[in-house]
Structure formats: C-alpha cells, structure tokens
C-alpha cells in the first residue's frame, strides 16, 4: 500500500487523479492540501471538499494553503476548467469543512510524523511545496517519493515555453527542483498521451453515478473527444506513477526552472547529459497508454461499484 499526500488545485484532471487514488486498492490518501491554481483557492478547496465526500475518501483531512504565487501576478486556467473548476460536473455540496490550519504546516507535520512512508504528489502550482521546503528542508528526506505533474522538456501549453503549473509559480518550482530530492517529473511530454478518446469515454459511461456525475461531464467539458484524441488527464499521470512507475519510461536529468525569461518564465530546462552532475529529476519520457487506461479504468470501476 502506498500512502499519498496530494497537493492539488481541482481542476478537472486533479479530480480525475483523486478518483484514481480513491479507487485503487494499492493507494491510501492520507491528506489533501489545496493551492490556488486553475481557479482560486476558495474554489479549489471547495472542490476538494466536495470530491472527498463524493469519492468516499472518508475523513481524509483537506487543508487549504497558498492562494497565489510567491512573487508573481495570479494566472488562472478557468478558460480550460470552467468557472467552477470542474467543467460541467456538478457535485453535491460538501457537508464537512476544511481543516483548521495551513497546508504548509500539514505537509511538514505529516511527513515528519512518518518519515520514509508517504509519497508526496503535487498536481498544481508548487507554491505550497516550496513554502514547506523552506519551512522544513528535511521534508525532502522524509518524503518516500515526490511526484509532480508539471513541466516538459519539449514544449509548453500555457505558452510555447511553459506548462501551466510551472508558469503559475516559477520561483516556487525553482525552489522545489533545487531542494535536494529527485523530483519525479510527469510533464506534458507524457501527459499529452493520456487522452480521453471516444473509446475511453465509452469505457467510462457504464460506471454509474461516478460516470454520470463526474467522469463524463468533467472530461467532455475539458476538450473535444474524438476517436483519435481528446483532453489529456495530465494529473492522473502523477497518481498513476505512484501506483505503478512501470507505466512510464523515466530518464535522469538536471532540470532547472527559468525565472528570468521575458518569454520563457516557467520553462523547465531539462538536461539529460549529466556531465558528472547529480540528477535532480527523473523525467518521464514515454507512457504505455493502453496499460495506463486499463489501470485507471479498473480503479474507476472499483470505485464506481463502491459508490453505486
Ligand atoms: C496542468 O495544468 C492544470 O490546468 C491541470 O490541472 C494540470 O495540473 C496541465 O498543464
Ligand atoms: Ca492541476
């Protein structure tokens, strides 16, 4: 069983990542922290709370964190995720509140309490993680693993140079990559292969309430679904890596985050030639998409049976 602490900004694909974690018998979510990202912090937190109940995550603590980037003006992605952050999905409103306290304290305290046991997964801008690293640098030793959806060595999506989570807070991303751990980087290079095609959507449709309320309306609002392509469920790749790293090919690299560029801020400059330098990242370079969907849909199926 792998224990996950998920820092996220739900977000359609964050929601689909949480659903994967909730449905897998091999993963246990021990905490969810939220960050302002795709939509503002109040929304990402409300969505995480609604998802906790809808996905039957029990008493898993949901703790809000940073509302915006360390230094930059706010960048949102509501044009992709809709004004609520969850596309056309409308979840029952949460009945239980968020935890008191701040995500950064929750991250530090949770990792300190169980050194070597918890995998930290980040699927939003890295503001909370950077603040946690600054507050307590030993979290890089305490985390069993650290996995992000973010960056790319080939291209951006928010602009030609930068992926959204990196662009939203480049200084935070830079702190996190330079913190002394090996960041497992699931970037656009692989996440753009995790596409909700017509075939995938057809496999989701029979999954009862889970499909009707979340999977189908969220995925369909997120981009055009066709036989050949469709919206990428980027963030689910980070949880899938925690579940089964063999779904991906990964290559050690030195990754630096551009913070000074006029047109390139947030670019993850990735050097696969180490030149005797220690790698600070393991960068995913390919994904077995067929097996990925088998794993994801099996977990969704299991969750769907539980939800009825
Ligand atoms: C990332 O940006 C967000 O819009 C998604 O939730 C994902 O985390 C993809 O670039
Ligand atoms: Ca996200």
Coordinates of C-alpha atoms and ligand atoms in Angstrom, one line a residue:
X1 CA 0.0 0.0 0.0
X2 CA 1.4 3.4 -1.0
X3 CA 0.3 6.3 1.2
X4 CA -0.3 9.6 -0.7
X5 CA -0.4 13.2 0.4
X6 CA -1.9 15.0 -2.6
X7 CA -1.4 18.8 -3.1
X8 CA -3.7 19.9 -5.8
X9 CA -5.9 22.6 -7.5
X10 CA -9.0 20.8 -8.6
X11 CA -9.3 21.2 -11.5
X12 CA -10.9 18.6 -13.8
X13 CA -7.8 16.4 -14.1
X14 CA -7.0 16.9 -10.4
X15 CA -10.4 15.5 -9.7
X16 CA -9.8 12.6 -12.1
X17 CA -6.5 12.0 -10.3
X18 CA -8.2 12.0 -6.9
X19 CA -10.7 9.5 -8.3
X20 CA -7.9 7.2 -9.4
X21 CA -6.3 7.4 -5.9
X22 CA -9.7 6.8 -4.3
X23 CA -10.4 3.7 -6.5
X24 CA -7.1 1.9 -6.3
X25 CA -6.7 -0.8 -3.6
X26 CA -3.0 -0.1 -3.6
X27 CA -3.2 3.6 -2.7
X28 CA -4.2 5.3 0.5
X29 CA -4.8 9.0 0.6
X30 CA -3.6 10.4 3.9
X31 CA -4.2 14.0 3.2
X32 CA -5.2 16.5 0.5
X33 CA -3.9 20.1 0.5
X34 CA -5.1 22.8 -1.8
X35 CA -3.4 25.6 -3.7
X36 CA -4.8 28.4 -5.8
X37 CA -4.2 27.4 -9.4
X38 CA -6.7 26.5 -12.1
X39 CA -9.3 28.5 -10.1
X40 CA -8.9 30.5 -6.9
X41 CA -8.1 28.9 -3.5
X42 CA -11.7 29.1 -2.2
X43 CA -12.9 27.1 -5.3
X44 CA -10.1 24.5 -5.3
X45 CA -10.7 23.9 -1.6
X46 CA -14.5 23.7 -2.1
X47 CA -14.0 21.3 -4.9
X48 CA -11.5 19.1 -2.9
X49 CA -14.1 19.0 -0.1
X50 CA -16.9 18.0 -2.4
X51 CA -14.6 15.4 -4.0
X52 CA -13.7 14.0 -0.6
X53 CA -17.3 13.2 0.0
X54 CA -18.3 12.2 -3.5
X55 CA -15.3 9.9 -3.9
X56 CA -15.9 8.3 -0.5
X57 CA -12.5 9.4 0.9
X58 CA -13.7 9.2 4.5
X59 CA -12.1 11.5 7.0
X60 CA -9.0 12.4 4.9
X61 CA -8.1 15.9 6.0
X62 CA -8.4 18.6 3.4
X63 CA -6.3 21.7 4.3
X64 CA -6.1 24.9 2.3
X65 CA -2.7 26.5 1.5
X66 CA -1.4 29.3 -0.6
X67 CA -3.8 31.5 -2.5
X68 CA -1.3 32.7 -5.1
X69 CA 2.2 32.5 -6.3
X70 CA 5.2 33.5 -4.2
X71 CA 6.1 36.6 -6.3
X72 CA 4.0 36.7 -9.5
X73 CA 0.7 38.0 -10.5
X74 CA -2.0 35.4 -10.5
X75 CA -2.5 33.2 -13.5
X76 CA -5.6 31.0 -13.7
X77 CA -6.9 28.4 -16.1
X78 CA -10.7 28.8 -15.8
X79 CA -10.8 29.0 -19.6
X80 CA -9.9 25.3 -19.6
X81 CA -11.6 24.1 -16.4
X82 CA -14.7 26.3 -16.4
X83 CA -15.6 28.9 -13.7
X84 CA -16.2 26.3 -11.0
X85 CA -13.0 24.4 -11.9
X86 CA -14.8 21.1 -12.6
X87 CA -16.1 21.7 -16.1
X88 CA -19.8 20.6 -16.5
X89 CA -19.6 18.3 -13.4
X90 CA -21.8 19.5 -10.5
X91 CA -21.1 17.6 -7.3
X92 CA -23.3 17.6 -4.2
X93 CA -22.1 20.5 -2.0
X94 CA -19.7 19.3 0.8
X95 CA -21.3 18.9 4.3
X96 CA -18.0 18.9 6.2
X97 CA -15.5 21.8 6.4
X98 CA -11.8 22.1 5.7
X99 CA -9.3 21.5 8.5
X100 CA -8.1 24.5 10.5
X101 CA -4.5 25.4 9.8
X102 CA -2.4 25.8 6.7
X103 CA -1.4 23.3 4.1
X104 CA 2.3 24.0 4.6
X105 CA 2.1 23.0 8.3
X106 CA 0.1 20.0 7.4
X107 CA 2.6 18.8 4.8
X108 CA 5.6 19.3 7.2
X109 CA 3.9 17.7 10.2
X110 CA 2.5 14.8 8.2
X111 CA 5.9 13.9 6.6
X112 CA 7.7 14.4 9.9
X113 CA 5.4 12.0 11.7
X114 CA 6.0 9.2 9.2
X115 CA 9.5 9.5 7.7
X116 CA 10.0 7.4 4.6
X117 CA 6.4 6.3 4.4
X118 CA 4.4 8.9 2.5
X119 CA 4.6 9.8 -1.2
X120 CA 4.0 13.5 -1.9
X121 CA 2.2 14.1 -5.1
X122 CA 1.7 17.7 -6.5
X123 CA -0.7 18.4 -9.3
X124 CA -0.9 22.1 -9.1
X125 CA 1.4 25.1 -8.9
X126 CA 4.3 24.3 -6.5
X127 CA 3.7 27.2 -4.1
X128 CA 2.8 25.1 -1.0
X129 CA 5.6 22.6 -1.6
X130 CA 8.2 25.4 -2.0
X131 CA 7.0 27.0 1.3
X132 CA 7.1 23.6 3.0
X133 CA 10.7 23.0 1.8
X134 CA 11.7 26.5 3.1
X135 CA 9.9 25.9 6.4
X136 CA 11.5 22.5 6.9
X137 CA 14.2 21.4 4.5
X138 CA 14.2 17.9 5.9
X139 CA 10.9 17.1 4.2
X140 CA 13.0 16.1 1.2
X141 CA 14.4 13.3 3.3
X142 CA 11.1 12.4 5.0
X143 CA 9.1 12.0 1.8
X144 CA 9.2 8.5 0.5
X145 CA 8.9 9.9 -3.0
X146 CA 8.0 13.2 -4.6
X147 CA 6.0 13.1 -7.9
X148 CA 4.7 16.1 -9.8
X149 CA 2.5 16.7 -12.8
X150 CA 4.4 19.7 -14.3
X151 CA 6.9 20.9 -16.8
X152 CA 8.0 19.4 -20.1
X153 CA 11.3 19.0 -21.9
X154 CA 9.7 19.6 -25.3
X155 CA 7.0 22.3 -25.2
X156 CA 4.6 24.3 -23.1
X157 CA 0.9 24.5 -23.1
X158 CA 0.1 27.8 -21.4
X159 CA 2.5 29.3 -23.9
X160 CA 5.1 27.8 -26.2
X161 CA 7.8 27.6 -23.4
X162 CA 5.9 26.8 -20.2
X163 CA 3.5 24.3 -18.8
X164 CA 0.7 25.8 -16.6
X165 CA 1.8 24.6 -13.2
X166 CA 5.3 25.8 -13.7
X167 CA 4.3 29.1 -15.3
X168 CA 1.8 29.8 -12.5
X169 CA 4.7 30.0 -9.9
X170 CA 8.2 29.7 -11.5
X171 CA 10.0 30.8 -8.3
X172 CA 8.3 28.1 -6.3
X173 CA 9.0 25.5 -9.0
X174 CA 12.7 26.5 -9.0
X175 CA 12.9 26.2 -5.2
X176 CA 11.3 22.8 -5.4
X177 CA 13.6 21.4 -8.1
X178 CA 16.7 22.7 -6.3
X179 CA 15.7 21.3 -2.9
X180 CA 17.9 18.2 -2.9
X181 CA 15.4 15.4 -3.8
X182 CA 14.8 13.6 -7.0
X183 CA 11.7 15.1 -8.5
X184 CA 9.7 12.6 -10.5
X185 CA 8.6 14.8 -13.3
X186 CA 5.5 13.8 -15.2
X187 CA 5.4 16.5 -17.8
X188 CA 3.4 17.3 -20.9
X189 CA 5.8 15.0 -22.9
X190 CA 3.9 12.1 -21.4
X191 CA 0.6 13.5 -20.1
X192 CA -0.4 14.6 -23.6
X193 CA -0.5 10.8 -24.4
X194 CA -3.1 10.2 -21.6
X195 CA -6.1 11.2 -23.8
X196 CA -9.8 10.7 -23.2
X197 CA -10.7 9.3 -26.6
X198 CA -14.2 8.2 -27.7
X199 CA -13.2 4.6 -26.8
X200 CA -12.1 5.7 -23.3
X201 CA -15.3 7.7 -22.8
X202 CA -17.3 4.7 -23.9
X203 CA -15.5 2.6 -21.2
X204 CA -16.3 5.3 -18.6
X205 CA -20.0 5.6 -19.4
X206 CA -21.3 2.4 -17.8
X207 CA -19.7 3.4 -14.4
X208 CA -22.9 4.5 -12.8
X209 CA -23.0 7.6 -10.6
X210 CA -19.2 8.1 -10.8
X211 CA -19.5 8.4 -14.6
X212 CA -22.8 10.4 -14.7
X213 CA -21.9 13.0 -12.1
X214 CA -18.1 13.3 -12.5
X215 CA -16.2 11.4 -15.2
X216 CA -18.2 12.1 -18.3
X217 CA -19.3 15.7 -17.7
X218 CA -15.9 16.7 -16.5
X219 CA -13.9 15.0 -19.3
X220 CA -16.3 16.1 -22.0
X221 CA -16.2 19.8 -21.0
X222 CA -12.4 19.7 -21.0
X223 CA -11.8 19.4 -24.7
X224 CA -13.2 17.7 -27.8
X225 CA -13.3 13.9 -27.6
X226 CA -12.7 12.1 -30.9
X227 CA -11.7 8.7 -32.0
X228 CA -8.1 9.8 -32.3
X229 CA -7.7 12.3 -29.5
X230 CA -9.2 14.2 -26.7
X231 CA -8.5 16.0 -23.4
X232 CA -5.4 14.9 -21.6
X233 CA -5.9 13.9 -17.9
X234 CA -2.5 15.2 -17.0
X235 CA -2.7 15.0 -13.2
X236 CA -3.9 11.4 -13.2
X237 CA -0.4 10.5 -14.6
X238 CA 1.2 11.6 -11.4
X239 CA -1.0 9.3 -9.3
X240 CA -0.6 6.6 -11.9
X241 CA 3.2 6.9 -11.4
X242 CA 2.9 6.5 -7.7
X243 CA 0.7 3.4 -8.3
X244 CA 2.8 1.8 -11.0
X245 CA 6.0 3.5 -12.2
X246 CA 6.5 0.8 -14.8
X247 CA 3.8 2.5 -16.9
X248 CA 6.4 5.1 -17.7
X249 CA 9.9 5.2 -19.0
X250 CA 11.9 7.7 -17.0
X251 CA 15.4 9.2 -17.6
X252 CA 17.6 11.0 -15.0
X253 CA 18.2 14.7 -15.8
X254 CA 19.1 18.0 -14.4
X255 CA 16.1 20.3 -14.5
X256 CA 16.3 24.0 -13.9
X257 CA 13.2 26.3 -13.9
X258 CA 13.6 29.5 -15.8
X259 CA 12.6 32.5 -13.7
X260 CA 14.2 35.4 -15.5
X261 CA 13.0 35.0 -19.1
X262 CA 10.9 37.6 -20.7
X263 CA 9.0 35.0 -22.8
X264 CA 10.2 31.8 -21.1
X265 CA 9.4 32.0 -17.4
X266 CA 8.4 28.7 -16.1
X267 CA 10.2 26.7 -18.8
X268 CA 11.7 23.5 -17.4
X269 CA 15.2 23.5 -18.9
X270 CA 16.0 19.8 -19.0
X271 CA 19.5 18.5 -19.5
X272 CA 19.7 14.7 -20.0
X273 CA 23.5 15.0 -20.3
X274 CA 24.5 14.9 -16.6
X275 CA 28.3 15.7 -17.1
X276 CA 29.0 14.2 -13.7
X277 CA 26.4 16.4 -12.0
X278 CA 23.9 14.6 -9.8
X279 CA 20.4 14.3 -11.4
X280 CA 17.7 16.3 -9.5
X281 CA 14.9 14.8 -11.5
X282 CA 13.7 11.6 -13.1
X283 CA 11.8 12.8 -16.2
X284 CA 9.1 10.6 -17.8
X285 CA 9.8 10.3 -21.5
X286 CA 7.1 7.7 -22.5
X287 CA 3.8 6.3 -21.3
X288 CA 2.2 2.9 -22.1
X289 CA -1.1 4.5 -22.9
X290 CA -3.1 1.2 -23.3
X291 CA -1.9 -0.1 -20.0
X292 CA -2.4 3.3 -18.3
X293 CA -6.1 3.3 -19.3
X294 CA -6.5 -0.3 -18.1
X295 CA -5.1 0.6 -14.7
X296 CA -7.1 3.8 -14.4
X297 CA -10.4 2.3 -15.6
X298 CA -10.0 -0.7 -13.3
X299 CA -9.7 1.7 -10.4
X300 CA -12.6 3.8 -11.6
X301 CA -14.7 0.6 -11.9
X302 CA -13.8 -0.5 -8.4
X303 CA -14.8 3.0 -7.1
X304 CA -18.0 3.0 -9.1
X305 CA -19.1 -0.3 -7.6
X306 CA -18.5 1.2 -4.1
X307 CA -20.4 4.4 -4.9
X308 CA -23.3 2.6 -6.6
Ligands
LIG1 C1 -1.8 21.2 -15.6 O1 -2.4 22.5 -15.5 C2 -3.7 22.4 -15.0 O2 -4.5 23.2 -15.7 C3 -4.0 21.0 -14.9 O3 -4.9 20.7 -13.8 C4 -2.7 20.3 -14.8 O4 -2.3 20.2 -13.5 C5 -1.6 20.8 -17.0 O5 -0.7 21.7 -17.6
LIG2 CA1 -3.8 20.5 -11.6

